[in-house]
């Protein structure tokens, strides 16, 4: 597992669609990472937390929200309490989910009319719905400062389908 302690200093670029990671291991070499065509992609600024989680601004059915970028999560997931507050209908599935800091739990599914990540709009997106309380900490699910809540995880399947490229050097997510 390669963490932020390596990805940021090496100005890594991760192509989620091709599942290709490029690291700049020699800081003396001039220039940026070759081989990435960003034409037709939209840039979404990434905010990095003190514990090196990556967040992007977006919205769910028009309500401002942040999403944690999680390449290790297969699916895009929204936090159950956020979905309830938005009064978005869910349906049961036979699936369950478990992850670091999360107990195994049932996954429900919701159809989101419009999921926006930066200026990229995704219409008619089905997402998983689970309780993310153990994964997203420090009041981020319900911020007291009036900012947008962290509504969930932007998962690998969405990053691949929308040609996601994460540029750790510029702290930018590129999507189509």
JSON list of C-alpha atoms in Angstrom, two decimals:
[
{"chain": "A", "resi": 1, "resn": "UNK", "atom": "CA", "xyz": [0.00, 0.00, 0.00]},
{"chain": "A", "resi": 2, "resn": "UNK", "atom": "CA", "xyz": [1.42, 3.36, -1.01]},
{"chain": "A", "resi": 3, "resn": "UNK", "atom": "CA", "xyz": [0.37, 6.25, 1.19]},
{"chain": "A", "resi": 4, "resn": "UNK", "atom": "CA", "xyz": [0.36, 10.02, 1.16]},
{"chain": "A", "resi": 5, "resn": "UNK", "atom": "CA", "xyz": [3.88, 10.06, 2.60]},
{"chain": "A", "resi": 6, "resn": "UNK", "atom": "CA", "xyz": [5.05, 8.83, -0.83]},
{"chain": "A", "resi": 7, "resn": "UNK", "atom": "CA", "xyz": [2.36, 10.14, -3.21]},
{"chain": "A", "resi": 8, "resn": "UNK", "atom": "CA", "xyz": [2.67, 13.86, -2.36]},
{"chain": "A", "resi": 9, "resn": "UNK", "atom": "CA", "xyz": [6.49, 14.24, -2.25]},
{"chain": "A", "resi": 10, "resn": "UNK", "atom": "CA", "xyz": [6.88, 12.30, -5.52]},
{"chain": "A", "resi": 11, "resn": "UNK", "atom": "CA", "xyz": [4.16, 14.41, -7.16]},
{"chain": "A", "resi": 12, "resn": "UNK", "atom": "CA", "xyz": [2.47, 11.15, -8.16]},
{"chain": "A", "resi": 13, "resn": "UNK", "atom": "CA", "xyz": [-0.19, 10.95, -10.85]},
{"chain": "A", "resi": 14, "resn": "UNK", "atom": "CA", "xyz": [-2.77, 8.16, -10.66]},
{"chain": "A", "resi": 15, "resn": "UNK", "atom": "CA", "xyz": [-4.80, 7.29, -13.75]},
{"chain": "A", "resi": 16, "resn": "UNK", "atom": "CA", "xyz": [-7.83, 5.53, -12.25]},
{"chain": "A", "resi": 17, "resn": "UNK", "atom": "CA", "xyz": [-9.17, 4.29, -15.60]},
{"chain": "A", "resi": 18, "resn": "UNK", "atom": "CA", "xyz": [-5.92, 2.66, -16.72]},
{"chain": "A", "resi": 19, "resn": "UNK", "atom": "CA", "xyz": [-4.94, 1.81, -13.12]},
{"chain": "A", "resi": 20, "resn": "UNK", "atom": "CA", "xyz": [-1.53, 3.35, -13.71]},
{"chain": "A", "resi": 21, "resn": "UNK", "atom": "CA", "xyz": [0.58, 5.16, -11.10]},
{"chain": "A", "resi": 22, "resn": "UNK", "atom": "CA", "xyz": [3.55, 7.33, -12.05]},
{"chain": "A", "resi": 23, "resn": "UNK", "atom": "CA", "xyz": [5.94, 8.67, -9.40]},
{"chain": "A", "resi": 24, "resn": "UNK", "atom": "CA", "xyz": [8.55, 11.36, -9.92]},
{"chain": "A", "resi": 25, "resn": "UNK", "atom": "CA", "xyz": [11.34, 9.73, -7.92]},
{"chain": "A", "resi": 26, "resn": "UNK", "atom": "CA", "xyz": [14.10, 12.15, -8.93]},
{"chain": "A", "resi": 27, "resn": "UNK", "atom": "CA", "xyz": [13.19, 15.72, -7.93]},
{"chain": "A", "resi": 28, "resn": "UNK", "atom": "CA", "xyz": [16.19, 16.99, -9.94]},
{"chain": "A", "resi": 29, "resn": "UNK", "atom": "CA", "xyz": [14.49, 16.06, -13.23]},
{"chain": "A", "resi": 30, "resn": "UNK", "atom": "CA", "xyz": [12.77, 19.09, -14.73]},
{"chain": "A", "resi": 31, "resn": "UNK", "atom": "CA", "xyz": [9.14, 18.99, -15.84]},
{"chain": "A", "resi": 32, "resn": "UNK", "atom": "CA", "xyz": [5.93, 17.27, -14.92]},
{"chain": "A", "resi": 33, "resn": "UNK", "atom": "CA", "xyz": [4.74, 13.72, -15.41]},
{"chain": "A", "resi": 34, "resn": "UNK", "atom": "CA", "xyz": [4.58, 12.68, -19.08]},
{"chain": "A", "resi": 35, "resn": "UNK", "atom": "CA", "xyz": [1.94, 10.55, -20.76]},
{"chain": "A", "resi": 36, "resn": "UNK", "atom": "CA", "xyz": [-1.29, 12.05, -19.49]},
{"chain": "A", "resi": 37, "resn": "UNK", "atom": "CA", "xyz": [-3.66, 13.69, -21.92]},
{"chain": "A", "resi": 38, "resn": "UNK", "atom": "CA", "xyz": [-5.93, 15.99, -19.93]},
{"chain": "A", "resi": 39, "resn": "UNK", "atom": "CA", "xyz": [-7.81, 17.34, -22.96]},
{"chain": "A", "resi": 40, "resn": "UNK", "atom": "CA", "xyz": [-11.55, 17.08, -22.44]},
{"chain": "A", "resi": 41, "resn": "UNK", "atom": "CA", "xyz": [-11.14, 16.57, -18.70]},
{"chain": "A", "resi": 42, "resn": "UNK", "atom": "CA", "xyz": [-12.34, 19.03, -16.09]},
{"chain": "A", "resi": 43, "resn": "UNK", "atom": "CA", "xyz": [-10.16, 20.01, -13.16]},
{"chain": "A", "resi": 44, "resn": "UNK", "atom": "CA", "xyz": [-11.59, 19.63, -9.65]},
{"chain": "A", "resi": 45, "resn": "UNK", "atom": "CA", "xyz": [-9.45, 21.04, -6.81]},
{"chain": "A", "resi": 46, "resn": "UNK", "atom": "CA", "xyz": [-8.64, 18.57, -4.04]},
{"chain": "A", "resi": 47, "resn": "UNK", "atom": "CA", "xyz": [-8.53, 19.61, -0.40]},
{"chain": "A", "resi": 48, "resn": "UNK", "atom": "CA", "xyz": [-6.21, 17.53, 1.79]},
{"chain": "A", "resi": 49, "resn": "UNK", "atom": "CA", "xyz": [-7.01, 17.05, 5.48]},
{"chain": "A", "resi": 50, "resn": "UNK", "atom": "CA", "xyz": [-4.37, 16.96, 8.23]},
{"chain": "A", "resi": 51, "resn": "UNK", "atom": "CA", "xyz": [-4.54, 13.16, 8.14]},
{"chain": "A", "resi": 52, "resn": "UNK", "atom": "CA", "xyz": [-4.11, 13.17, 4.33]},
{"chain": "A", "resi": 53, "resn": "UNK", "atom": "CA", "xyz": [-7.66, 12.32, 3.29]},
{"chain": "A", "resi": 54, "resn": "UNK", "atom": "CA", "xyz": [-8.63, 13.80, -0.10]},
{"chain": "A", "resi": 55, "resn": "UNK", "atom": "CA", "xyz": [-11.89, 15.76, -0.45]},
{"chain": "A", "resi": 56, "resn": "UNK", "atom": "CA", "xyz": [-13.62, 17.36, -3.42]},
{"chain": "A", "resi": 57, "resn": "UNK", "atom": "CA", "xyz": [-16.55, 19.77, -3.52]},
{"chain": "A", "resi": 58, "resn": "UNK", "atom": "CA", "xyz": [-19.73, 18.71, -5.21]},
{"chain": "A", "resi": 59, "resn": "UNK", "atom": "CA", "xyz": [-23.45, 18.34, -4.68]},
{"chain": "A", "resi": 60, "resn": "UNK", "atom": "CA", "xyz": [-26.13, 15.69, -4.35]},
{"chain": "A", "resi": 61, "resn": "UNK", "atom": "CA", "xyz": [-29.40, 16.62, -6.06]},
{"chain": "A", "resi": 62, "resn": "UNK", "atom": "CA", "xyz": [-28.33, 20.26, -5.84]},
{"chain": "A", "resi": 63, "resn": "UNK", "atom": "CA", "xyz": [-27.36, 20.25, -2.12]},
{"chain": "A", "resi": 64, "resn": "UNK", "atom": "CA", "xyz": [-23.70, 21.22, -1.61]},
{"chain": "A", "resi": 65, "resn": "UNK", "atom": "CA", "xyz": [-21.61, 18.37, -0.25]},
{"chain": "A", "resi": 66, "resn": "UNK", "atom": "CA", "xyz": [-18.03, 17.19, -0.03]},
{"chain": "A", "resi": 67, "resn": "UNK", "atom": "CA", "xyz": [-16.95, 13.73, -1.10]},
{"chain": "A", "resi": 68, "resn": "UNK", "atom": "CA", "xyz": [-13.92, 11.86, 0.19]},
{"chain": "A", "resi": 69, "resn": "UNK", "atom": "CA", "xyz": [-11.93, 10.48, -2.76]},
{"chain": "A", "resi": 70, "resn": "UNK", "atom": "CA", "xyz": [-11.44, 6.77, -2.06]},
{"chain": "A", "resi": 71, "resn": "UNK", "atom": "CA", "xyz": [-9.79, 4.75, -4.83]},
{"chain": "A", "resi": 72, "resn": "UNK", "atom": "CA", "xyz": [-9.94, 1.67, -2.59]},
{"chain": "A", "resi": 73, "resn": "UNK", "atom": "CA", "xyz": [-13.72, 1.76, -2.32]},
{"chain": "A", "resi": 74, "resn": "UNK", "atom": "CA", "xyz": [-15.24, -0.18, -5.20]},
{"chain": "A", "resi": 75, "resn": "UNK", "atom": "CA", "xyz": [-18.47, 1.82, -5.21]},
{"chain": "A", "resi": 76, "resn": "UNK", "atom": "CA", "xyz": [-19.48, 5.40, -4.56]},
{"chain": "A", "resi": 77, "resn": "UNK", "atom": "CA", "xyz": [-21.19, 5.44, -1.17]},
{"chain": "A", "resi": 78, "resn": "UNK", "atom": "CA", "xyz": [-23.29, 8.04, 0.62]},
{"chain": "A", "resi": 79, "resn": "UNK", "atom": "CA", "xyz": [-23.75, 8.29, 4.36]},
{"chain": "A", "resi": 80, "resn": "UNK", "atom": "CA", "xyz": [-27.13, 6.95, 5.49]},
{"chain": "A", "resi": 81, "resn": "UNK", "atom": "CA", "xyz": [-28.03, 9.99, 7.65]},
{"chain": "A", "resi": 82, "resn": "UNK", "atom": "CA", "xyz": [-27.25, 12.40, 4.78]},
{"chain": "A", "resi": 83, "resn": "UNK", "atom": "CA", "xyz": [-29.54, 10.43, 2.44]},
{"chain": "A", "resi": 84, "resn": "UNK", "atom": "CA", "xyz": [-32.30, 10.41, 5.08]},
{"chain": "A", "resi": 85, "resn": "UNK", "atom": "CA", "xyz": [-32.04, 14.18, 5.60]},
{"chain": "A", "resi": 86, "resn": "UNK", "atom": "CA", "xyz": [-32.32, 14.64, 1.84]},
{"chain": "A", "resi": 87, "resn": "UNK", "atom": "CA", "xyz": [-35.38, 12.34, 1.83]},
{"chain": "A", "resi": 88, "resn": "UNK", "atom": "CA", "xyz": [-33.92, 10.23, -0.96]},
{"chain": "A", "resi": 89, "resn": "UNK", "atom": "CA", "xyz": [-35.62, 6.85, -1.33]},
{"chain": "A", "resi": 90, "resn": "UNK", "atom": "CA", "xyz": [-33.48, 3.74, -0.87]},
{"chain": "A", "resi": 91, "resn": "UNK", "atom": "CA", "xyz": [-34.01, 0.07, -1.52]},
{"chain": "A", "resi": 92, "resn": "UNK", "atom": "CA", "xyz": [-32.56, -3.02, 0.11]},
{"chain": "A", "resi": 93, "resn": "UNK", "atom": "CA", "xyz": [-29.90, -5.20, -1.50]},
{"chain": "A", "resi": 94, "resn": "UNK", "atom": "CA", "xyz": [-28.38, -8.56, -0.63]},
{"chain": "A", "resi": 95, "resn": "UNK", "atom": "CA", "xyz": [-24.95, -6.91, -0.35]},
{"chain": "A", "resi": 96, "resn": "UNK", "atom": "CA", "xyz": [-22.97, -6.00, 2.72]},
{"chain": "A", "resi": 97, "resn": "UNK", "atom": "CA", "xyz": [-19.90, -3.85, 3.11]},
{"chain": "A", "resi": 98, "resn": "UNK", "atom": "CA", "xyz": [-16.97, -3.78, 5.49]},
{"chain": "A", "resi": 99, "resn": "UNK", "atom": "CA", "xyz": [-13.85, -1.66, 5.61]},
{"chain": "A", "resi": 100, "resn": "UNK", "atom": "CA", "xyz": [-11.19, -0.40, 7.97]},
{"chain": "A", "resi": 101, "resn": "UNK", "atom": "CA", "xyz": [-12.93, 1.33, 10.91]},
{"chain": "A", "resi": 102, "resn": "UNK", "atom": "CA", "xyz": [-16.36, 0.10, 9.76]},
{"chain": "A", "resi": 103, "resn": "UNK", "atom": "CA", "xyz": [-18.34, -2.90, 10.95]},
{"chain": "A", "resi": 104, "resn": "UNK", "atom": "CA", "xyz": [-19.87, -5.11, 8.30]},
{"chain": "A", "resi": 105, "resn": "UNK", "atom": "CA", "xyz": [-23.28, -3.70, 7.45]},
{"chain": "A", "resi": 106, "resn": "UNK", "atom": "CA", "xyz": [-26.01, -3.97, 4.91]},
{"chain": "A", "resi": 107, "resn": "UNK", "atom": "CA", "xyz": [-25.86, -1.79, 1.84]},
{"chain": "A", "resi": 108, "resn": "UNK", "atom": "CA", "xyz": [-28.92, -0.03, 0.51]},
{"chain": "A", "resi": 109, "resn": "UNK", "atom": "CA", "xyz": [-29.05, 1.62, -2.92]},
{"chain": "A", "resi": 110, "resn": "UNK", "atom": "CA", "xyz": [-30.32, 5.08, -3.85]},
{"chain": "A", "resi": 111, "resn": "UNK", "atom": "CA", "xyz": [-30.85, 6.65, -7.25]},
{"chain": "A", "resi": 112, "resn": "UNK", "atom": "CA", "xyz": [-29.36, 10.15, -7.28]},
{"chain": "A", "resi": 113, "resn": "UNK", "atom": "CA", "xyz": [-30.89, 12.42, -9.92]},
{"chain": "A", "resi": 114, "resn": "UNK", "atom": "CA", "xyz": [-27.75, 14.56, -10.18]},
{"chain": "A", "resi": 115, "resn": "UNK", "atom": "CA", "xyz": [-24.41, 13.93, -8.53]},
{"chain": "A", "resi": 116, "resn": "UNK", "atom": "CA", "xyz": [-21.94, 16.74, -9.18]},
{"chain": "A", "resi": 117, "resn": "UNK", "atom": "CA", "xyz": [-18.20, 16.56, -8.60]},
{"chain": "A", "resi": 118, "resn": "UNK", "atom": "CA", "xyz": [-16.79, 20.01, -9.20]},
{"chain": "A", "resi": 119, "resn": "UNK", "atom": "CA", "xyz": [-18.27, 21.03, -12.57]},
{"chain": "A", "resi": 120, "resn": "UNK", "atom": "CA", "xyz": [-18.83, 17.42, -13.71]},
{"chain": "A", "resi": 121, "resn": "UNK", "atom": "CA", "xyz": [-22.49, 16.38, -13.54]},
{"chain": "A", "resi": 122, "resn": "UNK", "atom": "CA", "xyz": [-23.49, 12.72, -13.38]},
{"chain": "A", "resi": 123, "resn": "UNK", "atom": "CA", "xyz": [-27.19, 12.08, -13.98]},
{"chain": "A", "resi": 124, "resn": "UNK", "atom": "CA", "xyz": [-29.17, 9.06, -12.79]},
{"chain": "A", "resi": 125, "resn": "UNK", "atom": "CA", "xyz": [-26.36, 7.66, -10.61]},
{"chain": "A", "resi": 126, "resn": "UNK", "atom": "CA", "xyz": [-27.03, 4.66, -8.39]},
{"chain": "A", "resi": 127, "resn": "UNK", "atom": "CA", "xyz": [-24.96, 4.77, -5.21]},
{"chain": "A", "resi": 128, "resn": "UNK", "atom": "CA", "xyz": [-24.58, 2.57, -2.17]},
{"chain": "A", "resi": 129, "resn": "UNK", "atom": "CA", "xyz": [-25.93, 3.89, 1.12]},
{"chain": "A", "resi": 130, "resn": "UNK", "atom": "CA", "xyz": [-24.34, 2.84, 4.43]},
{"chain": "A", "resi": 131, "resn": "UNK", "atom": "CA", "xyz": [-23.49, 4.29, 7.83]},
{"chain": "A", "resi": 132, "resn": "UNK", "atom": "CA", "xyz": [-20.05, 5.90, 7.39]},
{"chain": "A", "resi": 133, "resn": "UNK", "atom": "CA", "xyz": [-19.79, 7.22, 10.97]},
{"chain": "A", "resi": 134, "resn": "UNK", "atom": "CA", "xyz": [-16.68, 5.13, 11.78]},
{"chain": "A", "resi": 135, "resn": "UNK", "atom": "CA", "xyz": [-14.84, 6.24, 8.65]},
{"chain": "A", "resi": 136, "resn": "UNK", "atom": "CA", "xyz": [-15.52, 9.97, 8.34]},
{"chain": "A", "resi": 137, "resn": "UNK", "atom": "CA", "xyz": [-14.58, 11.61, 11.64]},
{"chain": "A", "resi": 138, "resn": "UNK", "atom": "CA", "xyz": [-14.49, 14.96, 13.45]},
{"chain": "A", "resi": 139, "resn": "UNK", "atom": "CA", "xyz": [-18.00, 16.21, 12.79]},
{"chain": "A", "resi": 140, "resn": "UNK", "atom": "CA", "xyz": [-17.45, 16.21, 9.02]},
{"chain": "A", "resi": 141, "resn": "UNK", "atom": "CA", "xyz": [-20.78, 14.48, 8.44]},
{"chain": "A", "resi": 142, "resn": "UNK", "atom": "CA", "xyz": [-22.56, 17.34, 10.20]},
{"chain": "A", "resi": 143, "resn": "UNK", "atom": "CA", "xyz": [-20.21, 20.36, 10.30]},
{"chain": "A", "resi": 144, "resn": "UNK", "atom": "CA", "xyz": [-21.00, 23.05, 12.85]},
{"chain": "A", "resi": 145, "resn": "UNK", "atom": "CA", "xyz": [-19.28, 25.80, 10.87]},
{"chain": "A", "resi": 146, "resn": "UNK", "atom": "CA", "xyz": [-22.06, 25.93, 8.29]},
{"chain": "A", "resi": 147, "resn": "UNK", "atom": "CA", "xyz": [-19.89, 24.33, 5.60]},
{"chain": "A", "resi": 148, "resn": "UNK", "atom": "CA", "xyz": [-20.95, 21.51, 3.34]},
{"chain": "A", "resi": 149, "resn": "UNK", "atom": "CA", "xyz": [-21.09, 18.09, 5.00]},
{"chain": "A", "resi": 150, "resn": "UNK", "atom": "CA", "xyz": [-18.98, 15.18, 3.83]},
{"chain": "A", "resi": 151, "resn": "UNK", "atom": "CA", "xyz": [-21.80, 13.20, 2.26]},
{"chain": "A", "resi": 152, "resn": "UNK", "atom": "CA", "xyz": [-19.82, 10.09, 1.36]},
{"chain": "A", "resi": 153, "resn": "UNK", "atom": "CA", "xyz": [-17.09, 8.45, -0.68]},
{"chain": "A", "resi": 154, "resn": "UNK", "atom": "CA", "xyz": [-16.29, 8.97, -4.35]},
{"chain": "A", "resi": 155, "resn": "UNK", "atom": "CA", "xyz": [-15.41, 5.39, -5.20]},
{"chain": "A", "resi": 156, "resn": "UNK", "atom": "CA", "xyz": [-13.26, 3.62, -7.74]},
{"chain": "A", "resi": 157, "resn": "UNK", "atom": "CA", "xyz": [-16.06, 2.71, -10.15]},
{"chain": "A", "resi": 158, "resn": "UNK", "atom": "CA", "xyz": [-17.01, 6.37, -10.63]},
{"chain": "A", "resi": 159, "resn": "UNK", "atom": "CA", "xyz": [-13.37, 7.41, -10.94]},
{"chain": "A", "resi": 160, "resn": "UNK", "atom": "CA", "xyz": [-12.77, 4.76, -13.62]},
{"chain": "A", "resi": 161, "resn": "UNK", "atom": "CA", "xyz": [-15.99, 5.42, -15.56]},
{"chain": "A", "resi": 162, "resn": "UNK", "atom": "CA", "xyz": [-15.29, 9.17, -15.68]},
{"chain": "A", "resi": 163, "resn": "UNK", "atom": "CA", "xyz": [-11.61, 8.81, -16.64]},
{"chain": "A", "resi": 164, "resn": "UNK", "atom": "CA", "xyz": [-10.38, 10.03, -13.23]},
{"chain": "A", "resi": 165, "resn": "UNK", "atom": "CA", "xyz": [-6.80, 11.21, -12.92]},
{"chain": "A", "resi": 166, "resn": "UNK", "atom": "CA", "xyz": [-5.51, 12.26, -9.49]},
{"chain": "A", "resi": 167, "resn": "UNK", "atom": "CA", "xyz": [-2.54, 14.63, -9.69]},
{"chain": "A", "resi": 168, "resn": "UNK", "atom": "CA", "xyz": [-0.99, 14.68, -6.21]},
{"chain": "A", "resi": 169, "resn": "UNK", "atom": "CA", "xyz": [1.55, 17.32, -7.25]},
{"chain": "A", "resi": 170, "resn": "UNK", "atom": "CA", "xyz": [-1.09, 19.92, -8.12]},
{"chain": "A", "resi": 171, "resn": "UNK", "atom": "CA", "xyz": [-3.78, 18.50, -5.79]},
{"chain": "A", "resi": 172, "resn": "UNK", "atom": "CA", "xyz": [-6.22, 18.19, -8.67]},
{"chain": "A", "resi": 173, "resn": "UNK", "atom": "CA", "xyz": [-8.73, 15.52, -9.70]},
{"chain": "A", "resi": 174, "resn": "UNK", "atom": "CA", "xyz": [-9.46, 15.42, -13.42]},
{"chain": "A", "resi": 175, "resn": "UNK", "atom": "CA", "xyz": [-12.79, 13.94, -14.61]},
{"chain": "A", "resi": 176, "resn": "UNK", "atom": "CA", "xyz": [-14.81, 13.71, -17.82]}
]
